[in-house]
PDB file of C-alpha atoms in Angstrom:
ATOM      1  CA  UNK A   1      38.315 -25.839  41.574  1.00 39.00           C
ATOM      2  CA  UNK A   2      37.545 -22.741  39.574  1.00 38.00           C
ATOM      3  CA  UNK A   3      33.979 -22.047  38.530  1.00 40.00           C
ATOM      4  CA  UNK A   4      33.091 -21.241  34.910  1.00 39.00           C
ATOM      5  CA  UNK A   5      32.354 -17.591  34.362  1.00 40.00           C
ATOM      6  CA  UNK A   6      28.736 -16.795  34.924  1.00 40.00           C
ATOM      7  CA  UNK A   7      26.765 -15.536  31.957  1.00 40.00           C
ATOM      8  CA  UNK A   8      24.902 -12.444  32.987  1.00 41.00           C
ATOM      9  CA  UNK A   9      21.916 -10.931  31.177  1.00 42.00           C
ATOM     10  CA  UNK A  10      24.034  -7.867  30.388  1.00 47.00           C
ATOM     11  CA  UNK A  11      26.527 -10.051  28.492  1.00 46.00           C
ATOM     12  CA  UNK A  12      23.778 -11.023  26.086  1.00 51.00           C
ATOM     13  CA  UNK A  13      22.254  -7.571  25.812  1.00 58.00           C
ATOM     14  CA  UNK A  14      24.463  -6.061  23.058  1.00 63.00           C
ATOM     15  CA  UNK A  15      24.089  -9.117  20.829  1.00 65.00           C
ATOM     16  CA  UNK A  16      20.350  -9.398  21.501  1.00 84.00           C
ATOM     17  CA  UNK A  17      19.836  -5.720  20.722  1.00 78.00           C
ATOM     18  CA  UNK A  18      21.850  -6.015  17.516  1.00 83.00           C
ATOM     19  CA  UNK A  19      19.738  -8.964  16.358  1.00 84.00           C
ATOM     20  CA  UNK A  20      16.576  -7.057  17.163  1.00 80.00           C
ATOM     21  CA  UNK A  21      17.814  -3.993  15.303  1.00 83.00           C
ATOM     22  CA  UNK A  22      18.518  -6.105  12.214  1.00 85.00           C
ATOM     23  CA  UNK A  23      15.143  -7.839  12.438  1.00 80.00           C
ATOM     24  CA  UNK A  24      13.405  -4.473  12.740  1.00 81.00           C
ATOM     25  CA  UNK A  25      15.293  -3.098   9.736  1.00 84.00           C
ATOM     26  CA  UNK A  26      16.856  -0.276  11.735  1.00 91.00           C
ATOM     27  CA  UNK A  27      19.814   0.237   9.341  1.00 94.00           C
ATOM     28  CA  UNK A  28      17.429   0.677   6.390  1.00 94.00           C
ATOM     29  CA  UNK A  29      15.153   2.899   8.467  1.00 96.00           C
ATOM     30  CA  UNK A  30      18.084   5.095   9.461  1.00 96.00           C
ATOM     31  CA  UNK A  31      18.968   5.580   5.806  1.00 97.00           C
ATOM     32  CA  UNK A  32      15.317   6.388   5.068  1.00 97.00           C
ATOM     33  CA  UNK A  33      15.322   8.996   7.833  1.00 97.00           C
ATOM     34  CA  UNK A  34      18.388  10.614   6.298  1.00 97.00           C
ATOM     35  CA  UNK A  35      16.817  10.594   2.842  1.00 97.00           C
ATOM     36  CA  UNK A  36      13.587  12.069   4.197  1.00 97.00           C
ATOM     37  CA  UNK A  37      15.510  14.804   5.977  1.00 97.00           C
ATOM     38  CA  UNK A  38      17.341  15.715   2.765  1.00 97.00           C
ATOM     39  CA  UNK A  39      14.155  15.645   0.693  1.00 97.00           C
ATOM     40  CA  UNK A  40      11.534  17.053   3.054  1.00 97.00           C
ATOM     41  CA  UNK A  41      13.543  19.121   5.515  1.00 96.00           C
ATOM     42  CA  UNK A  42      14.210  19.005   9.230  1.00 94.00           C
ATOM     43  CA  UNK A  43      10.561  18.228  10.077  1.00 95.00           C
ATOM     44  CA  UNK A  44      10.480  15.167   7.812  1.00 97.00           C
ATOM     45  CA  UNK A  45       8.697  12.063   9.115  1.00 98.00           C
ATOM     46  CA  UNK A  46      10.840   9.580  11.026  1.00 97.00           C
ATOM     47  CA  UNK A  47      10.697   5.808  10.936  1.00 97.00           C
ATOM     48  CA  UNK A  48       9.015   4.325  14.020  1.00 96.00           C
ATOM     49  CA  UNK A  49       7.945   7.836  15.008  1.00 97.00           C
ATOM     50  CA  UNK A  50       5.247   8.258  17.634  1.00 97.00           C
ATOM     51  CA  UNK A  51       2.168   9.950  16.200  1.00 98.00           C
ATOM     52  CA  UNK A  52      -1.100  10.738  17.967  1.00 98.00           C
ATOM     53  CA  UNK A  53      -4.339   9.664  16.317  1.00 98.00           C
ATOM     54  CA  UNK A  54      -8.047   9.800  17.015  1.00 97.00           C
ATOM     55  CA  UNK A  55      -8.969   6.083  17.198  1.00 97.00           C
ATOM     56  CA  UNK A  56     -12.506   6.909  16.139  1.00 95.00           C
ATOM     57  CA  UNK A  57     -11.083   7.960  12.754  1.00 96.00           C
ATOM     58  CA  UNK A  58      -9.237   4.643  12.369  1.00 97.00           C
ATOM     59  CA  UNK A  59     -12.318   2.915  11.005  1.00 96.00           C
ATOM     60  CA  UNK A  60     -10.462   1.029   8.276  1.00 97.00           C
ATOM     61  CA  UNK A  61      -7.425  -1.187   8.004  1.00 97.00           C
ATOM     62  CA  UNK A  62      -4.898  -1.299   5.215  1.00 97.00           C
ATOM     63  CA  UNK A  63      -5.497  -4.130   2.763  1.00 94.00           C
ATOM     64  CA  UNK A  64      -2.463  -5.291   0.837  1.00 91.00           C
ATOM     65  CA  UNK A  65      -2.990  -4.888  -2.919  1.00 88.00           C
ATOM     66  CA  UNK A  66      -2.655  -7.855  -5.277  1.00 85.00           C
ATOM     67  CA  UNK A  67      -0.251  -5.824  -7.398  1.00 84.00           C
ATOM     68  CA  UNK A  68       1.881  -2.751  -6.891  1.00 86.00           C
ATOM     69  CA  UNK A  69       3.848  -1.710  -3.803  1.00 91.00           C
ATOM     70  CA  UNK A  70       3.003  -3.180  -0.420  1.00 94.00           C
ATOM     71  CA  UNK A  71       3.849  -1.234   2.749  1.00 95.00           C
ATOM     72  CA  UNK A  72       4.706  -3.195   5.884  1.00 93.00           C
ATOM     73  CA  UNK A  73       6.128  -2.406   9.323  1.00 91.00           C
ATOM     74  CA  UNK A  74       9.656  -2.206   7.919  1.00 93.00           C
ATOM     75  CA  UNK A  75       8.539   0.634   5.631  1.00 96.00           C
ATOM     76  CA  UNK A  76       7.791   2.911   8.581  1.00 97.00           C
ATOM     77  CA  UNK A  77       8.453   6.538   7.666  1.00 97.00           C
ATOM     78  CA  UNK A  78       8.053   6.002   3.915  1.00 98.00           C
ATOM     79  CA  UNK A  79       6.392   8.881   2.066  1.00 98.00           C
ATOM     80  CA  UNK A  80       4.631   7.406  -0.972  1.00 97.00           C
ATOM     81  CA  UNK A  81       2.315   8.638  -3.713  1.00 96.00           C
ATOM     82  CA  UNK A  82      -0.057   6.451  -5.706  1.00 94.00           C
ATOM     83  CA  UNK A  83      -3.176   4.424  -4.883  1.00 95.00           C
ATOM     84  CA  UNK A  84      -1.691   2.071  -2.296  1.00 95.00           C
ATOM     85  CA  UNK A  85      -4.012   3.506   0.382  1.00 95.00           C
ATOM     86  CA  UNK A  86      -7.261   2.697  -1.441  1.00 95.00           C
ATOM     87  CA  UNK A  87      -7.327  -0.990  -0.516  1.00 93.00           C
ATOM     88  CA  UNK A  88      -9.030  -1.188   2.876  1.00 94.00           C
ATOM     89  CA  UNK A  89     -11.419  -3.130   5.087  1.00 95.00           C
ATOM     90  CA  UNK A  90     -13.533  -2.178   8.093  1.00 96.00           C
ATOM     91  CA  UNK A  91     -11.585  -2.630  11.316  1.00 96.00           C
ATOM     92  CA  UNK A  92     -14.618  -3.597  13.381  1.00 93.00           C
ATOM     93  CA  UNK A  93     -15.042  -6.699  11.194  1.00 94.00           C
ATOM     94  CA  UNK A  94     -11.500  -7.915  11.846  1.00 95.00           C
ATOM     95  CA  UNK A  95     -11.369 -11.024  14.111  1.00 96.00           C
ATOM     96  CA  UNK A  96      -9.454  -9.572  17.075  1.00 97.00           C
ATOM     97  CA  UNK A  97     -11.327  -6.280  17.080  1.00 97.00           C
ATOM     98  CA  UNK A  98     -14.706  -7.942  16.619  1.00 98.00           C
ATOM     99  CA  UNK A  99     -13.868 -10.283  19.508  1.00 98.00           C
ATOM    100  CA  UNK A 100     -13.082  -7.286  21.730  1.00 98.00           C
ATOM    101  CA  UNK A 101     -16.466  -5.713  21.013  1.00 98.00           C
ATOM    102  CA  UNK A 102     -18.276  -9.004  21.654  1.00 98.00           C
ATOM    103  CA  UNK A 103     -16.351  -9.510  24.905  1.00 98.00           C
ATOM    104  CA  UNK A 104     -16.253  -6.011  26.403  1.00 98.00           C
ATOM    105  CA  UNK A 105     -19.524  -4.622  24.994  1.00 98.00           C
ATOM    106  CA  UNK A 106     -21.773  -7.682  24.608  1.00 98.00           C
ATOM    107  CA  UNK A 107     -20.410  -9.561  27.613  1.00 98.00           C
ATOM    108  CA  UNK A 108     -19.404 -12.766  25.839  1.00 98.00           C
ATOM    109  CA  UNK A 109     -16.521 -14.834  27.163  1.00 98.00           C
ATOM    110  CA  UNK A 110     -13.366 -14.922  25.051  1.00 98.00           C
ATOM    111  CA  UNK A 111     -14.260 -18.531  24.229  1.00 97.00           C
ATOM    112  CA  UNK A 112     -17.700 -17.479  22.995  1.00 98.00           C
ATOM    113  CA  UNK A 113     -16.238 -14.830  20.706  1.00 98.00           C
ATOM    114  CA  UNK A 114     -14.331 -17.534  18.813  1.00 97.00           C
ATOM    115  CA  UNK A 115     -10.986 -15.776  19.195  1.00 98.00           C
ATOM    116  CA  UNK A 116      -9.460 -18.595  21.273  1.00 98.00           C
ATOM    117  CA  UNK A 117     -10.135 -21.124  18.512  1.00 97.00           C
ATOM    118  CA  UNK A 118      -8.903 -18.614  15.936  1.00 97.00           C
ATOM    119  CA  UNK A 119      -5.628 -18.207  17.807  1.00 97.00           C
ATOM    120  CA  UNK A 120      -5.185 -21.960  18.235  1.00 97.00           C
ATOM    121  CA  UNK A 121      -5.736 -22.473  14.499  1.00 97.00           C
ATOM    122  CA  UNK A 122      -3.020 -19.890  13.791  1.00 96.00           C
ATOM    123  CA  UNK A 123      -0.686 -21.653  16.221  1.00 97.00           C
ATOM    124  CA  UNK A 124      -1.348 -25.011  14.514  1.00 97.00           C
ATOM    125  CA  UNK A 125      -0.416 -23.395  11.212  1.00 95.00           C
ATOM    126  CA  UNK A 126       2.595 -21.329  12.282  1.00 94.00           C
ATOM    127  CA  UNK A 127       3.812 -22.945  15.493  1.00 94.00           C
ATOM    128  CA  UNK A 128       4.056 -19.537  17.168  1.00 95.00           C
ATOM    129  CA  UNK A 129       1.520 -16.743  16.851  1.00 94.00           C
ATOM    130  CA  UNK A 130       1.386 -13.488  18.803  1.00 93.00           C
ATOM    131  CA  UNK A 131       3.940 -14.930  21.199  1.00 93.00           C
ATOM    132  CA  UNK A 132       1.696 -17.929  21.976  1.00 97.00           C
ATOM    133  CA  UNK A 133       2.567 -21.613  21.534  1.00 97.00           C
ATOM    134  CA  UNK A 134      -0.374 -23.350  23.181  1.00 97.00           C
ATOM    135  CA  UNK A 135      -3.798 -22.890  24.720  1.00 97.00           C
ATOM    136  CA  UNK A 136      -2.385 -21.857  28.099  1.00 97.00           C
ATOM    137  CA  UNK A 137      -0.423 -19.064  26.422  1.00 97.00           C
ATOM    138  CA  UNK A 138      -3.546 -17.850  24.613  1.00 98.00           C
ATOM    139  CA  UNK A 139      -5.620 -17.827  27.815  1.00 98.00           C
ATOM    140  CA  UNK A 140      -2.875 -15.903  29.613  1.00 98.00           C
ATOM    141  CA  UNK A 141      -2.691 -13.413  26.756  1.00 97.00           C
ATOM    142  CA  UNK A 142      -6.404 -12.646  26.922  1.00 98.00           C
ATOM    143  CA  UNK A 143      -6.339 -12.390  30.697  1.00 98.00           C
ATOM    144  CA  UNK A 144      -3.689  -9.716  30.112  1.00 97.00           C
ATOM    145  CA  UNK A 145      -5.985  -7.946  27.653  1.00 98.00           C
ATOM    146  CA  UNK A 146      -8.718  -7.914  30.323  1.00 98.00           C
ATOM    147  CA  UNK A 147      -6.264  -6.227  32.691  1.00 98.00           C
ATOM    148  CA  UNK A 148      -5.287  -3.736  29.986  1.00 97.00           C
ATOM    149  CA  UNK A 149      -8.930  -2.828  29.418  1.00 98.00           C
ATOM    150  CA  UNK A 150      -9.493  -2.270  33.137  1.00 98.00           C
ATOM    151  CA  UNK A 151      -6.396  -0.060  33.369  1.00 97.00           C
ATOM    152  CA  UNK A 152      -7.261   2.033  30.312  1.00 98.00           C
ATOM    153  CA  UNK A 153     -10.864   2.382  31.497  1.00 98.00           C
ATOM    154  CA  UNK A 154      -9.538   3.693  34.810  1.00 98.00           C
ATOM    155  CA  UNK A 155      -6.853   6.070  33.456  1.00 97.00           C
ATOM    156  CA  UNK A 156      -8.570   6.990  30.168  1.00 96.00           C
ATOM    157  CA  UNK A 157      -5.166   6.787  28.513  1.00 95.00           C
ATOM    158  CA  UNK A 158      -2.933   4.501  26.465  1.00 95.00           C
ATOM    159  CA  UNK A 159       0.717   5.141  27.244  1.00 93.00           C
ATOM    160  CA  UNK A 160       3.328   5.403  24.434  1.00 94.00           C
ATOM    161  CA  UNK A 161       5.621   2.401  24.037  1.00 91.00           C
ATOM    162  CA  UNK A 162       8.569   4.736  24.635  1.00 83.00           C
ATOM    163  CA  UNK A 163       7.416   5.207  28.239  1.00 85.00           C
ATOM    164  CA  UNK A 164       7.469   1.480  29.016  1.00 83.00           C
ATOM    165  CA  UNK A 165      10.365  -0.622  30.323  1.00 79.00           C
ATOM    166  CA  UNK A 166      10.262  -2.800  27.176  1.00 78.00           C
ATOM    167  CA  UNK A 167      10.769   0.169  24.847  1.00 81.00           C
ATOM    168  CA  UNK A 168      13.075  -0.489  21.908  1.00 84.00           C
ATOM    169  CA  UNK A 169      13.158   2.309  19.336  1.00 91.00           C
ATOM    170  CA  UNK A 170      10.820   5.295  19.375  1.00 91.00           C
ATOM    171  CA  UNK A 171       7.249   3.913  19.089  1.00 94.00           C
ATOM    172  CA  UNK A 172       8.275   0.563  17.549  1.00 93.00           C
ATOM    173  CA  UNK A 173       5.748  -2.003  18.750  1.00 92.00           C
ATOM    174  CA  UNK A 174       2.935   0.505  19.098  1.00 95.00           C
ATOM    175  CA  UNK A 175      -0.380   0.523  17.239  1.00 97.00           C
ATOM    176  CA  UNK A 176       0.885   0.568  13.646  1.00 97.00           C
ATOM    177  CA  UNK A 177      -0.940   2.944  11.298  1.00 98.00           C
ATOM    178  CA  UNK A 178      -0.491   4.103   7.730  1.00 98.00           C
ATOM    179  CA  UNK A 179      -1.756   7.604   6.951  1.00 98.00           C
ATOM    180  CA  UNK A 180      -3.939   7.789   3.855  1.00 98.00           C
ATOM    181  CA  UNK A 181      -4.159  10.627   1.317  1.00 97.00           C
ATOM    182  CA  UNK A 182      -6.771  12.418   3.432  1.00 97.00           C
ATOM    183  CA  UNK A 183      -4.639  12.257   6.556  1.00 97.00           C
ATOM    184  CA  UNK A 184      -6.707   9.507   8.199  1.00 97.00           C
ATOM    185  CA  UNK A 185      -5.044   6.638  10.078  1.00 98.00           C
ATOM    186  CA  UNK A 186      -5.424   3.098   8.756  1.00 98.00           C
ATOM    187  CA  UNK A 187      -4.583   0.168  11.014  1.00 98.00           C
ATOM    188  CA  UNK A 188      -1.630  -1.541   9.379  1.00 96.00           C
ATOM    189  CA  UNK A 189      -0.824  -4.492  11.637  1.00 85.00           C
ATOM    190  CA  UNK A 190       0.214  -4.405  15.266  1.00 88.00           C
ATOM    191  CA  UNK A 191      -2.150  -3.118  17.953  1.00 95.00           C
ATOM    192  CA  UNK A 192      -5.562  -4.588  17.123  1.00 97.00           C
ATOM    193  CA  UNK A 193      -6.584  -5.039  20.755  1.00 98.00           C
ATOM    194  CA  UNK A 194      -5.305  -1.632  21.845  1.00 98.00           C
ATOM    195  CA  UNK A 195      -7.159   0.079  19.015  1.00 98.00           C
ATOM    196  CA  UNK A 196     -10.329  -1.865  19.819  1.00 98.00           C
ATOM    197  CA  UNK A 197     -10.142  -0.898  23.491  1.00 98.00           C
ATOM    198  CA  UNK A 198      -9.603   2.757  22.568  1.00 98.00           C
ATOM    199  CA  UNK A 199     -12.604   2.689  20.217  1.00 98.00           C
ATOM    200  CA  UNK A 200     -14.830   0.925  22.750  1.00 98.00           C
ATOM    201  CA  UNK A 201     -13.924   3.395  25.517  1.00 98.00           C
ATOM    202  CA  UNK A 202     -14.285   6.412  23.230  1.00 97.00           C
ATOM    203  CA  UNK A 203     -10.747   7.709  23.711  1.00 97.00           C
ATOM    204  CA  UNK A 204     -10.024  10.785  21.630  1.00 96.00           C
ATOM    205  CA  UNK A 205      -6.247  10.527  21.274  1.00 96.00           C
ATOM    206  CA  UNK A 206      -3.842   7.590  21.444  1.00 97.00           C
ATOM    207  CA  UNK A 207      -0.174   7.064  20.516  1.00 97.00           C
ATOM    208  CA  UNK A 208       0.658   5.032  17.421  1.00 98.00           C
ATOM    209  CA  UNK A 209       3.671   3.963  15.403  1.00 97.00           C
ATOM    210  CA  UNK A 210       3.907   5.744  12.056  1.00 98.00           C
ATOM    211  CA  UNK A 211       3.823   3.378   9.098  1.00 97.00           C
ATOM    212  CA  UNK A 212       3.732   4.721   5.546  1.00 98.00           C
ATOM    213  CA  UNK A 213       2.503   8.244   4.845  1.00 98.00           C
ATOM    214  CA  UNK A 214       0.736   9.232   1.647  1.00 98.00           C
ATOM    215  CA  UNK A 215       2.490  12.059  -0.173  1.00 98.00           C
ATOM    216  CA  UNK A 216      -0.735  14.090  -0.408  1.00 98.00           C
ATOM    217  CA  UNK A 217      -1.111  13.956   3.372  1.00 98.00           C
ATOM    218  CA  UNK A 218       2.477  15.096   3.828  1.00 98.00           C
ATOM    219  CA  UNK A 219       1.954  17.959   1.373  1.00 97.00           C
ATOM    220  CA  UNK A 220      -1.186  18.971   3.298  1.00 97.00           C
ATOM    221  CA  UNK A 221       0.862  19.309   6.484  1.00 97.00           C
ATOM    222  CA  UNK A 222      -0.783  16.540   8.515  1.00 97.00           C
ATOM    223  CA  UNK A 223       2.384  15.739  10.464  1.00 97.00           C
ATOM    224  CA  UNK A 224       1.962  18.845  12.591  1.00 96.00           C
ATOM    225  CA  UNK A 225      -1.363  17.571  13.901  1.00 96.00           C
ATOM    226  CA  UNK A 226      -0.147  13.975  14.183  1.00 97.00           C
ATOM    227  CA  UNK A 227       2.726  15.126  16.377  1.00 97.00           C
ATOM    228  CA  UNK A 228       0.442  16.915  18.822  1.00 93.00           C
ATOM    229  CA  UNK A 229       0.407  14.789  21.992  1.00 88.00           C
ATOM    230  CA  UNK A 230      -2.852  13.613  23.431  1.00 70.00           C
TER     231      UNK A 230
END
């Protein structure tokens, strides 16, 4: 009796990658890259580009305005003028980053920091949050963050996403930062824990995924410095 054909992981890979590309907005980003190249020249910023930032300068996070344009992960590589970069909040007051300081600096357990309950509340609301569906997932996630801290403390380095087996496109999935009018990085979403660890350990240079870039920063030539590896 003949056996049904086995389904191998490689059979799913093209379809899975296509879905991920669509979810990440890669077609739109590719068009943006082309437009940037035509408008700003061969050194134009690229969507999902890896930039190198001083985490000590990333003291604020982007705060979405109540009106006007909002720049998200899918807008990576956008060069934009205007006042979109003026809405901000202190990163060290954000729940995940504050929890990291309380845990790694003050010695509190993750439970004591309140971040476990915060995550569980998000899961109750959304069903899935940060890849977690239940308490066991959350505990495992923060055990992984403990291991990350130990590794970064030992090597004094955060590796680019592009160097990891799970890499997808350029620095997609890295610490997401917008660049404000003065050329300073603003945390814009992904990478709270990695940024917190870098700030706690006093790292001077870490890789990040480029979000939106203020036109004044582009005109000032900040991309040259942002592209300088750590």
